[in-house]
Coordinates of C-alpha atoms and ligand atoms in Angstrom, one line a residue:
M1 CA 0.0 0.0 0.0
I2 CA 1.3 3.4 -0.9
N3 CA 1.8 5.9 1.9
P4 CA 0.0 9.2 1.5
L5 CA 2.1 12.3 0.9
S6 CA 3.5 13.6 4.2
P7 CA 2.4 16.9 5.6
E8 CA 6.0 18.2 5.2
T9 CA 5.9 17.4 1.5
L10 CA 2.5 19.1 1.2
I11 CA 3.8 22.2 3.0
Q12 CA 6.8 22.4 0.7
L13 CA 4.6 22.2 -2.4
A14 CA 2.3 24.9 -1.0
D15 CA 5.3 27.1 -0.4
Q16 CA 6.7 26.4 -3.9
Y17 CA 3.6 26.6 -6.0
G18 CA 1.3 28.7 -3.9
T19 CA -2.3 28.0 -2.9
P20 CA -5.0 27.0 -3.7
L21 CA -3.3 24.0 -5.2
Y22 CA -4.4 20.5 -6.2
V23 CA -1.7 17.8 -5.6
Y24 CA -2.0 14.3 -7.0
H25 CA 0.0 11.3 -5.8
A26 CA 0.7 9.2 -9.0
E27 CA 1.6 6.0 -7.3
K28 CA -1.6 6.0 -5.3
I29 CA -3.6 5.9 -8.6
K30 CA -1.5 3.0 -9.9
D31 CA -1.9 1.2 -6.5
Q32 CA -5.7 1.5 -6.7
Y33 CA -5.7 0.1 -10.2
Q34 CA -3.5 -2.8 -9.1
R35 CA -5.8 -3.5 -6.2
L36 CA -8.7 -3.8 -8.7
K37 CA -6.7 -6.0 -11.0
T38 CA -5.6 -8.3 -8.1
A39 CA -9.1 -8.5 -6.7
F40 CA -10.5 -9.4 -10.1
G41 CA -7.6 -11.7 -10.9
K42 CA -9.7 -14.7 -11.5
T43 CA -12.3 -12.9 -13.6
D44 CA -12.1 -11.7 -17.1
A45 CA -12.6 -8.0 -16.1
V46 CA -11.5 -4.9 -17.9
F47 CA -11.4 -1.4 -16.3
F48 CA -12.2 1.9 -18.0
Y49 CA -11.2 4.9 -16.0
A50 CA -14.2 7.3 -15.9
C51 CA -12.2 10.3 -16.7
K52 CA -14.9 12.8 -15.9
A53 CA -13.4 12.6 -12.4
L54 CA -10.1 14.2 -13.5
T55 CA -9.0 14.9 -17.0
N56 CA -5.6 16.5 -16.7
I57 CA -3.8 15.2 -19.7
N58 CA -0.9 14.0 -17.5
I59 CA -3.3 12.0 -15.4
L60 CA -4.8 10.5 -18.5
R61 CA -1.3 9.5 -19.8
Y62 CA -0.3 8.1 -16.4
I63 CA -3.5 6.0 -16.3
R64 CA -2.9 4.8 -19.9
N65 CA 0.5 3.6 -18.8
T66 CA -0.9 1.7 -15.9
G67 CA -2.8 -0.4 -18.5
A68 CA -6.3 0.8 -17.7
N69 CA -8.7 1.9 -20.5
V70 CA -10.7 5.1 -20.4
D71 CA -14.4 5.9 -20.3
C72 CA -15.6 9.3 -21.6
S73 CA -18.8 11.2 -21.2
S74 CA -18.4 13.9 -23.9
I75 CA -16.7 14.1 -27.3
N76 CA -14.1 16.4 -25.9
E77 CA -13.2 13.8 -23.3
V78 CA -12.8 11.4 -26.2
R79 CA -10.5 13.9 -27.9
L80 CA -8.5 14.4 -24.7
A81 CA -8.1 10.6 -24.4
L82 CA -6.9 10.3 -28.0
H83 CA -4.5 13.2 -27.3
A84 CA -3.3 11.4 -24.3
G85 CA -2.4 8.5 -26.6
F86 CA -5.2 6.0 -25.9
P87 CA -5.9 4.0 -29.1
P88 CA -9.6 4.2 -30.0
A89 CA -10.1 0.5 -29.1
R90 CA -9.3 1.5 -25.5
I91 CA -11.7 4.4 -25.4
L92 CA -15.4 4.0 -24.4
Y93 CA -17.9 6.7 -24.9
T94 CA -20.9 6.3 -22.7
S95 CA -23.1 9.1 -23.9
N96 CA -26.1 10.6 -22.2
G97 CA -28.7 12.9 -23.8
I98 CA -26.3 14.0 -26.5
A99 CA -27.0 15.2 -30.1
F100 CA -26.7 12.4 -32.7
G101 CA -23.9 14.4 -34.4
E102 CA -21.6 13.7 -31.5
I103 CA -22.3 10.0 -31.8
E104 CA -21.4 10.1 -35.5
E105 CA -18.2 12.0 -34.6
A106 CA -17.3 9.3 -32.0
K107 CA -18.0 6.6 -34.7
Q108 CA -15.7 8.5 -37.1
L109 CA -13.0 8.5 -34.4
G110 CA -13.4 4.7 -34.1
V111 CA -14.1 4.5 -30.3
I112 CA -16.5 2.2 -28.5
I113 CA -20.0 3.7 -28.1
N114 CA -22.8 3.1 -25.6
I115 CA -26.1 4.6 -26.7
D116 CA -28.6 5.7 -24.1
S117 CA -31.8 6.7 -25.8
L118 CA -34.2 5.1 -28.2
S119 CA -34.0 8.2 -30.3
N120 CA -30.3 7.9 -30.9
L121 CA -30.5 4.1 -31.2
E122 CA -33.0 4.5 -34.1
K123 CA -30.9 7.2 -35.8
F124 CA -27.8 5.0 -35.5
G125 CA -29.6 2.0 -36.8
K126 CA -31.1 3.8 -39.7
K127 CA -27.8 5.4 -40.8
F128 CA -25.3 2.6 -40.0
G129 CA -27.3 -0.6 -39.7
R130 CA -24.8 -3.4 -38.8
D131 CA -21.7 -1.5 -40.0
Y132 CA -20.5 -0.5 -36.6
P133 CA -21.0 -2.3 -33.3
I134 CA -22.5 -0.5 -30.3
G135 CA -23.6 -1.0 -26.8
I136 CA -26.9 -0.1 -25.2
R137 CA -27.0 1.8 -21.9
L138 CA -30.0 0.6 -19.9
R139 CA -31.8 1.9 -16.8
P140 CA -32.1 -1.1 -14.6
N141 CA -34.5 0.6 -12.1
I142 CA -32.2 0.0 -9.1
L143 CA -31.8 2.6 -6.4
A144 CA -28.2 2.8 -5.5
G145 CA -25.5 5.3 -4.6
G146 CA -24.5 7.7 -1.9
N147 CA -27.4 10.2 -2.3
M148 CA -30.1 11.1 -4.9
K149 CA -27.8 13.6 -6.7
I150 CA -25.4 10.8 -7.6
S151 CA -28.0 8.0 -8.1
T152 CA -28.5 7.2 -11.8
G153 CA -30.1 3.7 -12.1
H154 CA -33.4 4.3 -10.3
D155 CA -36.8 4.4 -11.9
K156 CA -37.1 8.2 -12.1
S157 CA -33.6 8.7 -13.6
K158 CA -32.9 10.2 -17.0
F159 CA -30.0 7.8 -17.7
G160 CA -30.2 4.9 -20.0
I161 CA -33.2 3.3 -21.8
P162 CA -35.6 1.9 -19.2
V163 CA -35.1 -1.9 -19.2
D164 CA -38.9 -2.2 -19.3
Q165 CA -38.8 -0.8 -22.8
I166 CA -37.0 -3.9 -24.0
A167 CA -39.7 -4.8 -26.6
I168 CA -39.2 -1.4 -28.3
I169 CA -35.4 -1.7 -28.1
L170 CA -35.6 -5.1 -29.8
D171 CA -37.9 -3.8 -32.5
V172 CA -35.3 -1.1 -33.4
V173 CA -32.3 -3.6 -33.2
R174 CA -34.1 -6.1 -35.4
K175 CA -35.4 -3.5 -37.9
Y176 CA -31.9 -2.4 -38.7
N177 CA -30.1 -5.7 -37.9
M178 CA -27.8 -3.8 -35.5
L179 CA -24.7 -5.3 -34.0
I180 CA -25.1 -5.0 -30.2
R181 CA -21.8 -5.8 -28.5
D182 CA -22.5 -4.8 -24.9
L183 CA -25.2 -4.0 -22.4
H184 CA -24.4 -1.2 -20.0
I185 CA -25.7 0.0 -16.6
H186 CA -24.3 2.5 -14.2
T187 CA -26.5 2.8 -11.1
G188 CA -24.7 5.5 -9.1
S189 CA -21.6 6.7 -7.3
E190 CA -20.4 5.7 -3.9
I191 CA -22.0 2.2 -3.9
E192 CA -20.8 0.3 -0.9
D193 CA -23.0 -2.7 -1.3
A194 CA -21.7 -5.4 -3.7
D195 CA -25.1 -6.9 -4.0
V196 CA -26.2 -3.9 -6.1
F197 CA -23.9 -5.1 -8.8
V198 CA -25.3 -8.6 -8.5
K199 CA -28.8 -7.3 -8.8
G200 CA -27.7 -5.5 -12.0
I201 CA -26.3 -8.7 -13.4
D202 CA -29.5 -10.6 -12.6
I203 CA -31.5 -7.9 -14.5
L204 CA -29.2 -7.9 -17.5
F205 CA -29.1 -11.7 -17.8
E206 CA -32.9 -11.8 -18.1
I207 CA -32.5 -10.2 -21.5
T208 CA -29.0 -11.2 -22.8
H209 CA -30.5 -14.0 -24.8
H210 CA -32.1 -11.5 -27.1
F211 CA -28.6 -10.2 -28.2
P212 CA -26.6 -12.9 -30.0
D213 CA -23.6 -10.7 -30.6
L214 CA -22.8 -9.7 -27.0
E215 CA -19.1 -9.7 -26.0
F216 CA -19.2 -7.8 -22.7
I217 CA -21.4 -6.6 -19.9
D218 CA -20.6 -3.2 -18.6
L219 CA -21.5 -2.6 -15.0
G220 CA -20.4 1.0 -14.9
G221 CA -18.5 2.6 -12.0
G222 CA -19.5 3.8 -8.5
F223 CA -17.1 2.0 -6.1
K224 CA -17.0 3.8 -2.9
V225 CA -13.9 5.1 -1.2
A226 CA -13.8 5.9 2.5
S227 CA -14.0 9.6 3.2
K228 CA -14.2 9.6 7.0
P229 CA -11.8 7.8 9.3
G230 CA -13.3 4.4 10.0
E231 CA -15.7 4.6 7.1
K232 CA -15.8 1.6 4.7
E233 CA -15.0 1.5 1.1
T234 CA -16.6 -1.0 -1.3
D235 CA -15.0 -4.4 -0.5
I236 CA -13.6 -5.0 -3.9
C237 CA -12.5 -8.6 -3.1
L238 CA -16.1 -9.4 -2.0
L239 CA -17.4 -7.6 -5.1
A240 CA -15.1 -9.6 -7.4
E241 CA -16.3 -12.8 -5.7
K242 CA -20.0 -11.9 -6.0
V243 CA -19.7 -10.6 -9.5
G244 CA -17.8 -13.8 -10.6
A245 CA -20.5 -15.9 -9.0
G246 CA -23.3 -13.8 -10.6
F247 CA -21.8 -14.4 -14.0
A248 CA -21.3 -18.1 -13.4
K249 CA -24.9 -18.4 -12.3
H250 CA -26.1 -17.1 -15.7
P251 CA -24.0 -18.5 -18.5
Y252 CA -24.5 -16.6 -21.8
K253 CA -26.4 -18.9 -24.0
N254 CA -25.5 -17.5 -27.3
G255 CA -21.7 -17.8 -27.4
K256 CA -18.5 -17.5 -25.4
P257 CA -18.4 -16.2 -21.8
L258 CA -18.9 -12.5 -21.5
Q259 CA -16.2 -10.2 -20.4
I260 CA -17.0 -7.9 -17.5
W261 CA -16.4 -4.2 -17.8
F262 CA -16.2 -1.5 -15.1
E263 CA -15.8 2.2 -15.2
P264 CA -14.3 3.4 -11.9
G265 CA -13.7 7.1 -11.5
K266 CA -13.5 8.0 -7.8
F267 CA -11.9 4.6 -6.8
L268 CA -8.9 5.4 -9.0
V269 CA -8.2 9.0 -8.3
S270 CA -10.1 10.3 -5.2
E271 CA -7.6 9.4 -2.5
A272 CA -4.7 10.4 -4.7
G273 CA -5.8 14.0 -4.5
F274 CA -5.1 16.7 -1.9
F275 CA -6.4 20.2 -2.1
L276 CA -4.2 22.7 -0.3
T277 CA -5.5 26.1 0.8
R278 CA -4.2 28.8 3.1
V279 CA -6.1 30.6 5.9
N280 CA -6.9 34.2 5.0
V281 CA -8.9 35.2 8.1
L282 CA -10.0 33.9 11.4
K283 CA -13.3 35.2 12.7
E284 CA -14.6 34.4 16.2
T285 CA -18.4 34.8 16.5
N286 CA -21.2 33.6 18.7
A287 CA -22.2 31.1 16.0
A288 CA -18.8 29.6 15.3
D289 CA -15.1 30.2 14.9
F290 CA -14.8 30.7 11.2
V291 CA -11.6 29.7 9.3
S292 CA -11.8 31.4 5.9
V293 CA -9.4 29.8 3.4
D294 CA -8.3 31.2 0.0
S295 CA -10.8 29.1 -1.9
G296 CA -14.5 28.2 -1.9
F297 CA -17.0 26.1 -3.7
N298 CA -15.7 27.6 -6.9
H299 CA -12.7 25.2 -6.4
L300 CA -14.2 22.3 -4.5
I301 CA -17.9 22.1 -4.9
R302 CA -18.5 18.7 -3.4
P303 CA -19.3 19.8 0.2
M304 CA -21.9 22.4 -0.9
F305 CA -23.4 20.4 -3.8
Y306 CA -23.5 16.9 -2.4
D307 CA -23.0 17.5 1.3
A308 CA -19.8 15.5 0.7
Y309 CA -17.4 15.0 3.7
H310 CA -13.7 15.8 3.1
Q311 CA -11.3 15.1 5.8
I312 CA -9.6 18.5 6.7
E313 CA -6.3 19.0 8.5
N314 CA -4.3 22.0 9.6
I315 CA -0.9 20.8 8.5
S316 CA 0.9 23.9 9.7
N317 CA 0.3 23.4 13.4
P318 CA 0.4 19.7 14.2
G319 CA 0.3 18.8 17.8
A320 CA -1.5 22.0 18.8
P321 CA -4.7 21.6 20.9
L322 CA -7.8 20.7 19.0
K323 CA -10.5 23.3 18.6
N324 CA -13.8 23.3 16.7
Y325 CA -14.2 25.4 13.6
A326 CA -16.4 26.2 10.7
V327 CA -14.2 25.9 7.6
V328 CA -15.5 28.3 5.0
G329 CA -14.4 29.9 1.7
N330 CA -13.8 33.4 0.6
I331 CA -16.4 33.8 -2.1
C332 CA -19.4 36.1 -1.8
E333 CA -21.9 33.4 -1.2
T334 CA -22.3 30.8 1.6
D335 CA -19.6 28.3 0.9
T336 CA -19.2 26.0 3.9
F337 CA -16.7 23.3 3.6
A338 CA -17.3 21.9 7.1
W339 CA -19.2 22.9 10.2
D340 CA -18.1 22.1 13.7
R341 CA -14.9 20.4 12.6
S342 CA -12.1 19.6 15.0
L343 CA -8.7 21.0 13.8
N344 CA -5.4 21.7 15.5
E345 CA -5.5 25.3 16.5
V346 CA -5.6 27.4 13.4
R347 CA -3.7 30.6 12.8
E348 CA -4.0 33.0 9.9
G349 CA -1.5 31.9 7.2
D350 CA -1.7 28.2 8.1
Y351 CA -2.1 25.6 5.4
I352 CA -5.3 23.6 5.5
V353 CA -5.5 20.4 3.4
F354 CA -8.6 18.7 2.1
R355 CA -8.2 15.0 1.5
N356 CA -9.9 12.8 -1.1
A357 CA -9.9 15.7 -3.5
G358 CA -8.7 13.9 -6.6
A359 CA -12.1 13.0 -8.1
Y360 CA -14.5 15.7 -9.1
G361 CA -12.4 18.4 -7.4
F362 CA -10.5 20.4 -9.9
E363 CA -12.7 18.9 -12.6
M364 CA -15.8 20.7 -11.3
S365 CA -14.0 24.0 -10.5
S366 CA -15.0 27.3 -11.9
N367 CA -14.0 31.0 -12.1
F368 CA -17.0 32.1 -10.0
N369 CA -16.3 35.5 -8.4
S370 CA -13.7 35.9 -11.1
R371 CA -11.2 34.0 -9.1
F372 CA -8.5 32.0 -10.8
K373 CA -8.7 28.2 -11.0
P374 CA -6.1 26.5 -8.9
A375 CA -2.8 25.1 -10.2
E376 CA -2.3 21.3 -10.3
V377 CA 0.8 19.3 -9.4
I378 CA 1.6 15.6 -9.7
V379 CA 4.1 13.9 -7.4
M380 CA 5.6 10.9 -9.3
E381 CA 8.5 8.8 -8.2
G382 CA 9.1 11.3 -5.4
K383 CA 9.3 14.3 -7.7
A384 CA 6.8 17.1 -8.1
H385 CA 5.8 18.4 -11.5
L386 CA 3.5 21.4 -12.2
I387 CA 0.8 20.0 -14.6
R388 CA -1.5 23.0 -14.8
K389 CA -0.6 26.6 -14.3
R390 CA -2.7 28.8 -12.1
D391 CA -5.0 31.1 -14.2
V392 CA -3.8 34.6 -14.7
F393 CA -5.9 37.7 -15.2
E394 CA -5.8 37.4 -19.1
D395 CA -7.6 34.0 -18.7
L396 CA -10.6 35.8 -17.3
L397 CA -10.9 37.9 -20.5
R398 CA -9.6 35.3 -23.0
N399 CA -12.9 34.4 -24.7
Q400 CA -14.8 37.6 -24.0
V401 CA -15.6 39.7 -27.0
E402 CA -15.3 43.3 -26.0
V403 CA -18.0 45.1 -28.0
I404 CA -18.7 48.0 -25.7
Ligands
LLP501 N1 -19.7 5.6 -15.5 C1 -20.6 6.4 -15.8 C2 -21.5 6.2 -16.9 C3 -20.8 7.6 -14.9 O1 -21.8 8.4 -15.2 C4 -19.9 7.7 -13.8 C5 -20.1 8.9 -12.9 C6 -18.9 6.8 -13.6 C7 -18.8 5.7 -14.5 C8 -17.9 6.9 -12.5 O2 -18.5 6.9 -11.3 P1 -17.5 6.9 -10.0 O3 -16.8 5.6 -10.0 O4 -16.6 8.0 -10.0 O5 -18.5 6.9 -8.8 N2 -19.6 14.5 -9.1 C9 -20.1 13.5 -8.2 C10 -20.1 12.1 -8.8 C11 -20.9 12.0 -10.1 C12 -20.6 10.8 -10.8 C13 -21.2 10.9 -12.2 N3 -21.0 9.7 -13.0 C14 -19.3 13.6 -6.9 O6 -18.4 14.4 -6.8 O7 -19.6 12.9 -6.0

């Protein structure tokens, strides 16, 4: 197991590159991928990194070098993956609600495509018939995931074609003699319970016999990582065991055994990421002792948007007595990172680190309040490399057209 970056290293990086700063520990990403490979050692499983979690081109290249494939959710992510050197056969494009033109573009680029609406399935069939294999994203009507904002497989969700519309799906597929190579589901993020995946397998295998050309079943991502001390992550060994048994229970009648695909995002990059900030202001009030850092939900939106818990530490004053604080940002809107959080006594100028910031951290950042987006650094083989410069003032004006 790879040790996390030490507080001393993080302080050095904050001194050198300034704050706010995202830092990624490369070997931790490789370690997480290896853990999956080892857990699924007896299973024919392939992993596609859901790059919506973090798309820095260096992260994509690093992940390509680990041997993992990549899962994309927009044509620009597909282009980034190609730019990072993934061959099209290792790029999966799981689209949602997109214009047909983007699917055509993905086909032209030669990547693997999952289609998630009857409308696009029909258009694809009409135009390409059996010329190009595709997968179908289904909505299995399973409620799973950490909270409703990150649940995608339930019966009110916009994602996938509802599995109860199978008769219509089959009409389209047969009408155009389409080549369906995989069935896909993704039920949510932060799924701790391995049985959710087994339920998905049971649902899919009720219909696999309708598709004689299947080669793989794609169970999506959603493996949970621990965000609080003592919290559990998805037990990936148990998951591998249960998924293996689930597949064994339902042999695919039409041909060879089906390969199992997964699309982990958080599991690969969340724990590798640290978000470093600096304390601007301390404010003691009757409500709380506020620690205002030089960031906000413009840089790390997860606490405000999903009520996500990030472990927070004052790395500048270790050993000092613990006190309770409200950790907040500096933007002109309520942006609470944590309420009533115990930290070593905080002084203005101290560095405050947020853990588990690799997934959906920088990736969901914005320039709200006309603040600069943070810089990004990767630490690899013990050496730090700047992989994204901090914005400068010109970036705020770059695409604006000054007509007045
Ligand atoms: N596959 C598909 C089709 C997805 O939509 C997603 C994530 C994944 C895989 C990867 O899921 P993961 O392994 O990362 O849980 N921004 C939210 C998470 C939204 C996930 C969206 N889809 C957050 O910060 O918690």
